[in-house]
PDB file of N, CA and C in Angstrom:
ATOM      1  N   MET A   1     126.393 154.698  71.492  1.00 53.00           N
ATOM      2  CA  MET A   1     125.450 153.693  72.179  1.00 53.00           C
ATOM      3  C   MET A   1     124.264 153.822  71.584  1.00 53.00           C
ATOM      4  N   ASN A   2     123.802 152.250  70.907  1.00 57.00           N
ATOM      5  CA  ASN A   2     122.683 152.135  71.037  1.00 57.00           C
ATOM      6  C   ASN A   2     121.594 151.695  71.999  1.00 57.00           C
ATOM      7  N   SER A   3     120.620 153.085  71.636  1.00 56.00           N
ATOM      8  CA  SER A   3     119.535 153.108  73.338  1.00 56.00           C
ATOM      9  C   SER A   3     118.732 151.833  73.352  1.00 56.00           C
ATOM     10  N   THR A   4     118.430 150.911  72.190  1.00 56.00           N
ATOM     11  CA  THR A   4     117.602 149.306  72.615  1.00 56.00           C
ATOM     12  C   THR A   4     118.418 148.659  73.579  1.00 56.00           C
ATOM     13  N   LEU A   5     120.197 148.595  73.657  1.00 58.00           N
ATOM     14  CA  LEU A   5     120.474 147.438  74.019  1.00 58.00           C
ATOM     15  C   LEU A   5     120.304 147.773  75.817  1.00 58.00           C
ATOM     16  N   LEU A   6     119.692 149.351  76.138  1.00 61.00           N
ATOM     17  CA  LEU A   6     119.191 149.343  77.648  1.00 61.00           C
ATOM     18  C   LEU A   6     117.934 148.904  77.987  1.00 61.00           C
ATOM     19  N   LYS A   7     117.360 148.611  76.676  1.00 64.00           N
ATOM     20  CA  LYS A   7     115.547 148.108  77.234  1.00 64.00           C
ATOM     21  C   LYS A   7     115.467 146.962  77.756  1.00 64.00           C
ATOM     22  N   PRO A   8     114.818 146.483  78.993  1.00 62.00           N
ATOM     23  CA  PRO A   8     114.756 144.949  79.065  1.00 62.00           C
ATOM     24  C   PRO A   8     114.276 144.459  77.877  1.00 62.00           C
ATOM     25  N   LEU A   9     114.227 143.238  77.800  1.00 67.00           N
ATOM     26  CA  LEU A   9     114.578 141.641  76.984  1.00 67.00           C
ATOM     27  C   LEU A   9     112.423 141.880  76.962  1.00 67.00           C
ATOM     28  N   PHE A  10     112.087 141.874  77.656  1.00 67.00           N
ATOM     29  CA  PHE A  10     111.031 141.717  77.896  1.00 67.00           C
ATOM     30  C   PHE A  10     109.887 142.566  79.016  1.00 67.00           C
ATOM     31  N   HIS A  11     108.623 142.967  78.748  1.00 72.00           N
ATOM     32  CA  HIS A  11     108.219 143.881  79.979  1.00 72.00           C
ATOM     33  C   HIS A  11     106.899 143.371  79.968  1.00 72.00           C
ATOM     34  N   VAL A  12     106.471 142.836  81.537  1.00 71.00           N
ATOM     35  CA  VAL A  12     105.293 142.411  81.986  1.00 71.00           C
ATOM     36  C   VAL A  12     104.583 143.657  83.026  1.00 71.00           C
ATOM     37  N   PRO A  13     103.532 143.962  82.581  1.00 78.00           N
ATOM     38  CA  PRO A  13     102.881 145.460  82.700  1.00 78.00           C
ATOM     39  C   PRO A  13     102.315 145.200  84.144  1.00 78.00           C
ATOM     40  N   THR A  14     102.550 145.480  85.128  1.00 81.00           N
ATOM     41  CA  THR A  14     101.509 145.171  86.691  1.00 81.00           C
ATOM     42  C   THR A  14     101.655 146.286  87.372  1.00 81.00           C
ATOM     43  N   SER A  15     100.821 146.584  88.181  1.00 88.00           N
ATOM     44  CA  SER A  15     100.364 147.052  89.126  1.00 88.00           C
ATOM     45  C   SER A  15     100.998 147.292  90.657  1.00 88.00           C
ATOM     46  N   LYS A  16     101.028 145.682  90.391  1.00 87.00           N
ATOM     47  CA  LYS A  16     101.173 145.044  91.531  1.00 87.00           C
ATOM     48  C   LYS A  16     103.201 145.368  92.141  1.00 87.00           C
ATOM     49  N   PRO A  17     103.136 145.512  93.615  1.00 90.00           N
ATOM     50  CA  PRO A  17     104.519 145.664  94.030  1.00 90.00           C
ATOM     51  C   PRO A  17     104.906 144.418  93.789  1.00 90.00           C
ATOM     52  N   ARG A  18     106.359 144.424  94.188  1.00 89.00           N
ATOM     53  CA  ARG A  18     107.250 143.447  93.543  1.00 89.00           C
ATOM     54  C   ARG A  18     108.360 143.291  94.577  1.00 89.00           C
ATOM     55  N   THR A  19     108.976 141.969  95.399  1.00 91.00           N
ATOM     56  CA  THR A  19     109.758 141.679  96.223  1.00 91.00           C
ATOM     57  C   THR A  19     110.828 140.793  95.884  1.00 91.00           C
ATOM     58  N   THR A  20     111.724 140.220  96.602  1.00 93.00           N
ATOM     59  CA  THR A  20     113.086 139.715  95.991  1.00 93.00           C
ATOM     60  C   THR A  20     113.045 138.858  97.608  1.00 93.00           C
ATOM     61  N   ILE A  21     113.439 137.660  97.610  1.00 94.00           N
ATOM     62  CA  ILE A  21     112.922 136.522  98.513  1.00 94.00           C
ATOM     63  C   ILE A  21     114.538 135.473  98.160  1.00 94.00           C
ATOM     64  N   TYR A  22     114.915 135.274  99.210  1.00 96.00           N
ATOM     65  CA  TYR A  22     116.233 134.424  99.557  1.00 96.00           C
ATOM     66  C   TYR A  22     115.905 133.032  99.700  1.00 96.00           C
ATOM     67  N   LEU A  23     115.950 131.543  99.077  1.00 96.00           N
ATOM     68  CA  LEU A  23     115.919 130.782  99.786  1.00 96.00           C
ATOM     69  C   LEU A  23     116.429 129.569  99.649  1.00 96.00           C
ATOM     70  N   ALA A  24     116.070 128.616 101.302  1.00 98.00           N
ATOM     71  CA  ALA A  24     117.615 127.673 101.025  1.00 98.00           C
ATOM     72  C   ALA A  24     117.350 126.591  99.696  1.00 98.00           C
ATOM     73  N   PRO A  25     118.302 125.826  99.770  1.00 98.00           N
ATOM     74  CA  PRO A  25     117.672 125.333  97.972  1.00 98.00           C
ATOM     75  C   PRO A  25     116.554 124.983  98.295  1.00 98.00           C
ATOM     76  N   GLU A  26     116.377 123.493  99.629  1.00 98.00           N
ATOM     77  CA  GLU A  26     115.510 122.636  99.781  1.00 98.00           C
ATOM     78  C   GLU A  26     114.311 123.061  99.469  1.00 98.00           C
ATOM     79  N   LEU A  27     114.020 124.389  99.945  1.00 97.00           N
ATOM     80  CA  LEU A  27     112.635 124.620  99.781  1.00 97.00           C
ATOM     81  C   LEU A  27     112.283 125.423  98.427  1.00 97.00           C
ATOM     82  N   PHE A  28     113.359 125.795  97.687  1.00 98.00           N
ATOM     83  CA  PHE A  28     112.795 126.141  96.075  1.00 98.00           C
ATOM     84  C   PHE A  28     113.015 124.802  95.594  1.00 98.00           C
ATOM     85  N   GLN A  29     112.787 123.991  95.711  1.00 98.00           N
ATOM     86  CA  GLN A  29     113.875 122.297  95.050  1.00 98.00           C
ATOM     87  C   GLN A  29     111.802 122.262  95.203  1.00 98.00           C
ATOM     88  N   ALA A  30     111.310 122.194  96.726  1.00 98.00           N
ATOM     89  CA  ALA A  30     109.926 121.421  96.804  1.00 98.00           C
ATOM     90  C   ALA A  30     108.834 122.225  96.275  1.00 98.00           C
ATOM     91  N   LEU A  31     109.107 124.075  96.372  1.00 97.00           N
ATOM     92  CA  LEU A  31     108.349 125.142  95.977  1.00 97.00           C
ATOM     93  C   LEU A  31     108.333 125.038  94.089  1.00 97.00           C
ATOM     94  N   GLU A  32     109.514 124.233  93.494  1.00 97.00           N
ATOM     95  CA  GLU A  32     109.302 124.007  92.257  1.00 97.00           C
ATOM     96  C   GLU A  32     108.214 122.910  91.704  1.00 97.00           C
ATOM     97  N   ARG A  33     108.970 122.273  92.443  1.00 98.00           N
ATOM     98  CA  ARG A  33     108.457 120.809  92.318  1.00 98.00           C
ATOM     99  C   ARG A  33     106.733 120.735  92.957  1.00 98.00           C
ATOM    100  N   ARG A  34     106.407 121.551  93.466  1.00 98.00           N
ATOM    101  CA  ARG A  34     104.436 121.444  93.846  1.00 98.00           C
ATOM    102  C   ARG A  34     104.066 122.294  92.570  1.00 98.00           C
ATOM    103  N   ALA A  35     104.942 123.059  92.770  1.00 98.00           N
ATOM    104  CA  ALA A  35     104.475 124.134  91.264  1.00 98.00           C
ATOM    105  C   ALA A  35     104.186 123.905  90.231  1.00 98.00           C
ATOM    106  N   LYS A  36     105.367 123.170  89.591  1.00 98.00           N
ATOM    107  CA  LYS A  36     104.717 121.999  88.828  1.00 98.00           C
ATOM    108  C   LYS A  36     104.127 121.405  88.669  1.00 98.00           C
ATOM    109  N   GLU A  37     103.794 120.213  89.866  1.00 98.00           N
ATOM    110  CA  GLU A  37     102.223 119.331  89.891  1.00 98.00           C
ATOM    111  C   GLU A  37     101.166 120.494  89.806  1.00 98.00           C
ATOM    112  N   GLU A  38     101.131 121.254  90.317  1.00 97.00           N
ATOM    113  CA  GLU A  38      99.579 122.007  90.187  1.00 97.00           C
ATOM    114  C   GLU A  38      99.086 123.073  88.725  1.00 97.00           C
ATOM    115  N   ARG A  39     100.822 122.825  87.989  1.00 98.00           N
ATOM    116  CA  ARG A  39     100.608 123.542  86.725  1.00 98.00           C
ATOM    117  C   ARG A  39     100.631 124.891  87.210  1.00 98.00           C
ATOM    118  N   ARG A  40     101.007 125.684  88.119  1.00 97.00           N
ATOM    119  CA  ARG A  40     101.251 126.693  88.345  1.00 97.00           C
ATOM    120  C   ARG A  40     102.223 127.256  87.759  1.00 97.00           C
ATOM    121  N   THR A  41     103.102 128.638  87.828  1.00 96.00           N
ATOM    122  CA  THR A  41     104.366 128.663  87.985  1.00 96.00           C
ATOM    123  C   THR A  41     105.121 129.189  89.375  1.00 96.00           C
ATOM    124  N   MET A  42     106.405 129.839  89.856  1.00 96.00           N
ATOM    125  CA  MET A  42     106.640 129.700  90.487  1.00 96.00           C
ATOM    126  C   MET A  42     105.922 130.949  91.528  1.00 96.00           C
ATOM    127  N   SER A  43     105.715 132.310  90.398  1.00 94.00           N
ATOM    128  CA  SER A  43     105.829 133.242  91.106  1.00 94.00           C
ATOM    129  C   SER A  43     103.567 132.844  91.614  1.00 94.00           C
ATOM    130  N   ASN A  44     103.087 132.390  91.087  1.00 95.00           N
ATOM    131  CA  ASN A  44     102.165 132.732  91.256  1.00 95.00           C
ATOM    132  C   ASN A  44     102.005 131.367  92.925  1.00 95.00           C
ATOM    133  N   LEU A  45     102.681 130.349  92.934  1.00 97.00           N
ATOM    134  CA  LEU A  45     102.007 129.424  93.909  1.00 97.00           C
ATOM    135  C   LEU A  45     102.926 130.024  94.816  1.00 97.00           C
ATOM    136  N   CYS A  46     103.468 131.252  94.866  1.00 96.00           N
ATOM    137  CA  CYS A  46     104.204 131.771  96.203  1.00 96.00           C
ATOM    138  C   CYS A  46     103.355 132.776  97.064  1.00 96.00           C
ATOM    139  N   ASN A  47     102.489 133.718  95.727  1.00 96.00           N
ATOM    140  CA  ASN A  47     101.740 135.087  95.891  1.00 96.00           C
ATOM    141  C   ASN A  47     100.379 133.659  96.489  1.00 96.00           C
ATOM    142  N   LEU A  48     100.232 132.722  95.794  1.00 97.00           N
ATOM    143  CA  LEU A  48      99.143 132.067  97.029  1.00 97.00           C
ATOM    144  C   LEU A  48      99.327 131.168  98.461  1.00 97.00           C
ATOM    145  N   LEU A  49     100.467 131.158  98.543  1.00 97.00           N
ATOM    146  CA  LEU A  49     101.049 130.508  99.515  1.00 97.00           C
ATOM    147  C   LEU A  49     101.285 131.370 101.035  1.00 97.00           C
ATOM    148  N   ILE A  50     101.448 132.707 100.238  1.00 97.00           N
ATOM    149  CA  ILE A  50     101.908 134.054 101.244  1.00 97.00           C
ATOM    150  C   ILE A  50     100.342 134.242 101.680  1.00 97.00           C
ATOM    151  N   GLU A  51      99.309 134.926 100.158  1.00 97.00           N
ATOM    152  CA  GLU A  51      97.748 135.175 100.688  1.00 97.00           C
ATOM    153  C   GLU A  51      97.496 134.456 101.715  1.00 97.00           C
ATOM    154  N   ASP A  52      97.027 132.977 102.177  1.00 97.00           N
ATOM    155  CA  ASP A  52      96.850 131.834 102.795  1.00 97.00           C
ATOM    156  C   ASP A  52      97.695 131.755 103.890  1.00 97.00           C
ATOM    157  N   ALA A  53      98.939 132.046 104.027  1.00 97.00           N
ATOM    158  CA  ALA A  53      99.718 132.151 105.607  1.00 97.00           C
ATOM    159  C   ALA A  53      99.362 133.453 106.098  1.00 97.00           C
ATOM    160  N   MET A  54      98.934 134.851 105.371  1.00 96.00           N
ATOM    161  CA  MET A  54      98.295 135.862 105.445  1.00 96.00           C
ATOM    162  C   MET A  54      96.992 135.720 106.426  1.00 96.00           C
ATOM    163  N   GLN A  55      96.320 135.136 105.501  1.00 96.00           N
ATOM    164  CA  GLN A  55      95.405 135.643 106.190  1.00 96.00           C
ATOM    165  C   GLN A  55      94.945 134.683 107.136  1.00 96.00           C
ATOM    166  N   VAL A  56      95.600 133.483 107.389  1.00 97.00           N
ATOM    167  CA  VAL A  56      95.331 132.715 108.760  1.00 97.00           C
ATOM    168  C   VAL A  56      96.330 133.937 109.857  1.00 97.00           C
ATOM    169  N   TRP A  57      97.029 134.131 109.659  1.00 96.00           N
ATOM    170  CA  TRP A  57      97.647 135.471 110.188  1.00 96.00           C
ATOM    171  C   TRP A  57      96.564 136.290 111.345  1.00 96.00           C
ATOM    172  N   LEU A  58      96.578 137.373 110.079  1.00 95.00           N
ATOM    173  CA  LEU A  58      94.880 138.394 110.102  1.00 95.00           C
ATOM    174  C   LEU A  58      94.200 137.895 110.845  1.00 95.00           C
ATOM    175  N   ASP A  59      93.514 136.488 110.139  1.00 95.00           N
ATOM    176  CA  ASP A  59      92.368 135.719 111.162  1.00 95.00           C
ATOM    177  C   ASP A  59      93.294 135.957 112.916  1.00 95.00           C
ATOM    178  N   ALA A  60      93.992 135.916 113.321  1.00 96.00           N
ATOM    179  CA  ALA A  60      94.372 135.716 114.827  1.00 96.00           C
ATOM    180  C   ALA A  60      94.609 136.950 115.057  1.00 96.00           C
ATOM    181  N   ASN A  61      95.406 138.069 114.885  1.00 95.00           N
ATOM    182  CA  ASN A  61      95.872 139.269 114.816  1.00 95.00           C
ATOM    183  C   ASN A  61      95.003 140.519 113.675  1.00 95.00           C
ATOM    184  N   PRO A  62      93.500 140.500 114.059  1.00 91.00           N
ATOM    185  CA  PRO A  62      93.205 141.183 113.385  1.00 91.00           C
ATOM    186  C   PRO A  62      93.412 142.922 113.312  1.00 91.00           C
ATOM    187  N   PRO A  63      93.604 143.408 112.625  1.00 87.00           N
ATOM    188  CA  PRO A  63      93.875 145.134 112.132  1.00 87.00           C
ATOM    189  C   PRO A  63      92.834 145.367 113.723  1.00 87.00           C
ATOM    190  N   GLU A  64      93.725 146.536 113.388  1.00 84.00           N
ATOM    191  CA  GLU A  64      93.237 147.801 115.042  1.00 84.00           C
ATOM    192  C   GLU A  64      91.736 148.508 114.545  1.00 84.00           C
ATOM    193  N   SER A  65      92.396 148.943 112.833  1.00 73.00           N
ATOM    194  CA  SER A  65      90.832 149.525 112.666  1.00 73.00           C
ATOM    195  C   SER A  65      89.796 149.344 112.493  1.00 73.00           C
ATOM    196  N   LYS A  66      89.242 150.260 112.468  1.00 71.00           N
ATOM    197  CA  LYS A  66      87.288 149.791 111.641  1.00 71.00           C
ATOM    198  C   LYS A  66      87.361 149.909 109.934  1.00 71.00           C
ATOM    199  N   ASP A  67      87.982 150.181 109.560  1.00 63.00           N
ATOM    200  CA  ASP A  67      88.486 149.688 107.626  1.00 63.00           C
ATOM    201  C   ASP A  67      87.792 148.240 107.810  1.00 63.00           C
ATOM    202  N   PRO A  68      86.855 148.700 106.411  1.00 63.00           N
ATOM    203  CA  PRO A  68      86.104 147.047 106.051  1.00 63.00           C
ATOM    204  C   PRO A  68      87.498 146.522 105.539  1.00 63.00           C
ATOM    205  N   PRO A  69      87.872 145.378 105.154  1.00 62.00           N
ATOM    206  CA  PRO A  69      88.878 144.395 104.765  1.00 62.00           C
ATOM    207  C   PRO A  69      88.025 144.610 103.172  1.00 62.00           C
ATOM    208  N   ALA A  70      89.873 144.420 102.530  1.00 66.00           N
ATOM    209  CA  ALA A  70      89.784 145.279 101.063  1.00 66.00           C
ATOM    210  C   ALA A  70      89.321 143.295 100.296  1.00 66.00           C
ATOM    211  N   ALA A  71      88.548 143.346  99.268  1.00 60.00           N
ATOM    212  CA  ALA A  71      88.339 142.731  98.881  1.00 60.00           C
ATOM    213  C   ALA A  71      89.535 142.184  97.659  1.00 60.00           C
ATOM    214  N   LYS A  72      89.066 140.549  97.403  1.00 57.00           N
ATOM    215  CA  LYS A  72      90.162 139.808  96.993  1.00 57.00           C
ATOM    216  C   LYS A  72      89.932 140.019  95.858  1.00 57.00           C
ATOM    217  N   THR A  73      91.013 140.218  95.013  1.00 54.00           N
ATOM    218  CA  THR A  73      91.116 139.906  93.361  1.00 54.00           C
ATOM    219  C   THR A  73      91.823 139.195  92.429  1.00 54.00           C
ATOM    220  N   SER A  74      91.684 137.971  93.414  1.00 51.00           N
ATOM    221  CA  SER A  74      92.762 137.244  92.981  1.00 51.00           C
ATOM    222  C   SER A  74      92.098 136.175  91.806  1.00 51.00           C
ATOM    223  N   ALA A  75      92.105 136.103  91.225  1.00 49.00           N
ATOM    224  CA  ALA A  75      91.424 135.030  89.750  1.00 49.00           C
ATOM    225  C   ALA A  75      92.131 133.612  90.091  1.00 49.00           C
ATOM    226  N   THR A  76      93.316 133.626  90.381  1.00 48.00           N
ATOM    227  CA  THR A  76      93.831 132.475  90.037  1.00 48.00           C
ATOM    228  C   THR A  76      93.891 131.284  91.584  1.00 48.00           C
ATOM    229  N   ARG A  77      93.225 131.813  92.089  1.00 53.00           N
ATOM    230  CA  ARG A  77      93.016 130.605  93.092  1.00 53.00           C
ATOM    231  C   ARG A  77      92.018 129.889  92.992  1.00 53.00           C
ATOM    232  N   THR A  78      92.290 128.209  92.892  1.00 49.00           N
ATOM    233  CA  THR A  78      91.925 127.199  92.665  1.00 49.00           C
ATOM    234  C   THR A  78      91.909 126.169  92.900  1.00 49.00           C
ATOM    235  N   LYS A  79      92.368 124.821  93.295  1.00 47.00           N
ATOM    236  CA  LYS A  79      92.286 123.431  93.463  1.00 47.00           C
ATOM    237  C   LYS A  79      93.377 124.111  95.408  1.00 47.00           C
ATOM    238  N   ALA A  80      94.157 124.397  94.641  1.00 48.00           N
ATOM    239  CA  ALA A  80      95.332 124.271  96.264  1.00 48.00           C
ATOM    240  C   ALA A  80      95.252 125.448  97.035  1.00 48.00           C
ATOM    241  N   THR A  81      93.982 126.052  96.972  1.00 52.00           N
ATOM    242  CA  THR A  81      93.180 126.951  98.144  1.00 52.00           C
ATOM    243  C   THR A  81      93.289 126.039  99.162  1.00 52.00           C
ATOM    244  N   THR A  82      92.388 124.726  98.768  1.00 49.00           N
ATOM    245  CA  THR A  82      91.792 123.826 100.335  1.00 49.00           C
ATOM    246  C   THR A  82      93.208 123.152 100.792  1.00 49.00           C
ATOM    247  N   THR A  83      94.261 122.758  99.350  1.00 52.00           N
ATOM    248  CA  THR A  83      95.651 121.798  99.997  1.00 52.00           C
ATOM    249  C   THR A  83      96.374 122.807 101.459  1.00 52.00           C
ATOM    250  N   THR A  84      95.837 124.214 101.219  1.00 54.00           N
ATOM    251  CA  THR A  84      97.056 125.121 101.440  1.00 54.00           C
ATOM    252  C   THR A  84      96.295 125.474 102.592  1.00 54.00           C
ATOM    253  N   LYS A  85      95.390 125.569 103.264  1.00 56.00           N
ATOM    254  CA  LYS A  85      95.024 125.796 103.967  1.00 56.00           C
ATOM    255  C   LYS A  85      94.554 125.013 105.121  1.00 56.00           C
ATOM    256  N   ALA A  86      94.693 123.371 104.412  1.00 53.00           N
ATOM    257  CA  ALA A  86      94.519 122.208 105.668  1.00 53.00           C
ATOM    258  C   ALA A  86      96.228 122.712 105.579  1.00 53.00           C
ATOM    259  N   THR A  87      97.378 122.773 105.375  1.00 55.00           N
ATOM    260  CA  THR A  87      98.203 122.944 105.529  1.00 55.00           C
ATOM    261  C   THR A  87      98.739 123.569 106.676  1.00 55.00           C
ATOM    262  N   ALA A  88      98.333 124.716 106.840  1.00 55.00           N
ATOM    263  CA  ALA A  88      98.278 125.733 107.269  1.00 55.00           C
ATOM    264  C   ALA A  88      97.583 125.347 109.033  1.00 55.00           C
ATOM    265  N   THR A  89      96.347 124.596 108.479  1.00 55.00           N
ATOM    266  CA  THR A  89      96.007 124.511 110.045  1.00 55.00           C
ATOM    267  C   THR A  89      96.912 122.981 110.540  1.00 55.00           C
ATOM    268  N   THR A  90      97.239 122.495 110.305  1.00 51.00           N
ATOM    269  CA  THR A  90      98.231 121.746 110.100  1.00 51.00           C
ATOM    270  C   THR A  90      99.584 122.304 110.509  1.00 51.00           C
ATOM    271  N   LYS A  91      99.903 123.361 110.374  1.00 55.00           N
ATOM    272  CA  LYS A  91     101.384 124.082 110.537  1.00 55.00           C
ATOM    273  C   LYS A  91     100.831 124.251 112.621  1.00 55.00           C
ATOM    274  N   GLN A  92      99.537 125.057 112.005  1.00 57.00           N
ATOM    275  CA  GLN A  92      98.812 125.532 113.401  1.00 57.00           C
ATOM    276  C   GLN A  92      98.832 124.753 114.624  1.00 57.00           C
ATOM    277  N   THR A  93      98.561 123.337 114.007  1.00 52.00           N
ATOM    278  CA  THR A  93      98.579 122.499 114.988  1.00 52.00           C
ATOM    279  C   THR A  93      99.475 121.620 115.779  1.00 52.00           C
ATOM    280  N   ARG A  94     101.173 121.795 114.859  1.00 52.00           N
ATOM    281  CA  ARG A  94     102.040 121.439 115.530  1.00 52.00           C
ATOM    282  C   ARG A  94     102.702 122.766 116.117  1.00 52.00           C
ATOM    283  N   GLY A  95     102.128 123.881 115.333  1.00 56.00           N
ATOM    284  CA  GLY A  95     102.695 125.045 116.871  1.00 56.00           C
ATOM    285  C   GLY A  95     102.481 124.941 118.065  1.00 56.00           C
ATOM    286  N   SER A  96     101.168 124.870 118.556  1.00 54.00           N
ATOM    287  CA  SER A  96     100.494 124.463 119.204  1.00 54.00           C
ATOM    288  C   SER A  96     100.943 123.636 120.380  1.00 54.00           C
ATOM    289  N   LYS A  97     101.704 122.373 120.103  1.00 52.00           N
ATOM    290  CA  LYS A  97     101.659 121.282 120.635  1.00 52.00           C
ATOM    291  C   LYS A  97     103.255 121.533 120.546  1.00 52.00           C
ATOM    292  N   ARG A  98     103.953 122.058 119.932  1.00 51.00           N
ATOM    293  CA  ARG A  98     105.474 122.777 120.302  1.00 51.00           C
ATOM    294  C   ARG A  98     105.262 123.830 121.717  1.00 51.00           C
ATOM    295  N   SER A  99     104.383 124.352 121.749  1.00 52.00           N
ATOM    296  CA  SER A  99     104.529 125.528 123.203  1.00 52.00           C
ATOM    297  C   SER A  99     103.336 124.728 124.220  1.00 52.00           C
ATOM    298  N   SER A 100     103.148 123.838 124.013  1.00 47.00           N
ATOM    299  CA  SER A 100     102.720 122.746 124.995  1.00 47.00           C
ATOM    300  C   SER A 100     103.413 122.403 126.392  1.00 47.00           C
TER     301      SER A 100
END
């Protein structure tokens, strides 16, 4: 058997951990549309949205340790940051209305 058949078609070198998620078709289509509008990859958009959502969560739930927070290394954060923070704020407001 030829060993080249076992090699991946392409290799993207990265030291970042990876994960797999399963999305509802409607959510996937919405993410796809937003990524296209913002001229981002789906991966980049999902990473940005998760970073922003986790920052909101971490602000509300600070770590117990005294370690300094890790420096941000994402160079891809641009125009969507403001939009996403506004979205997170809106979701927080909606969540507080539900608990009332």
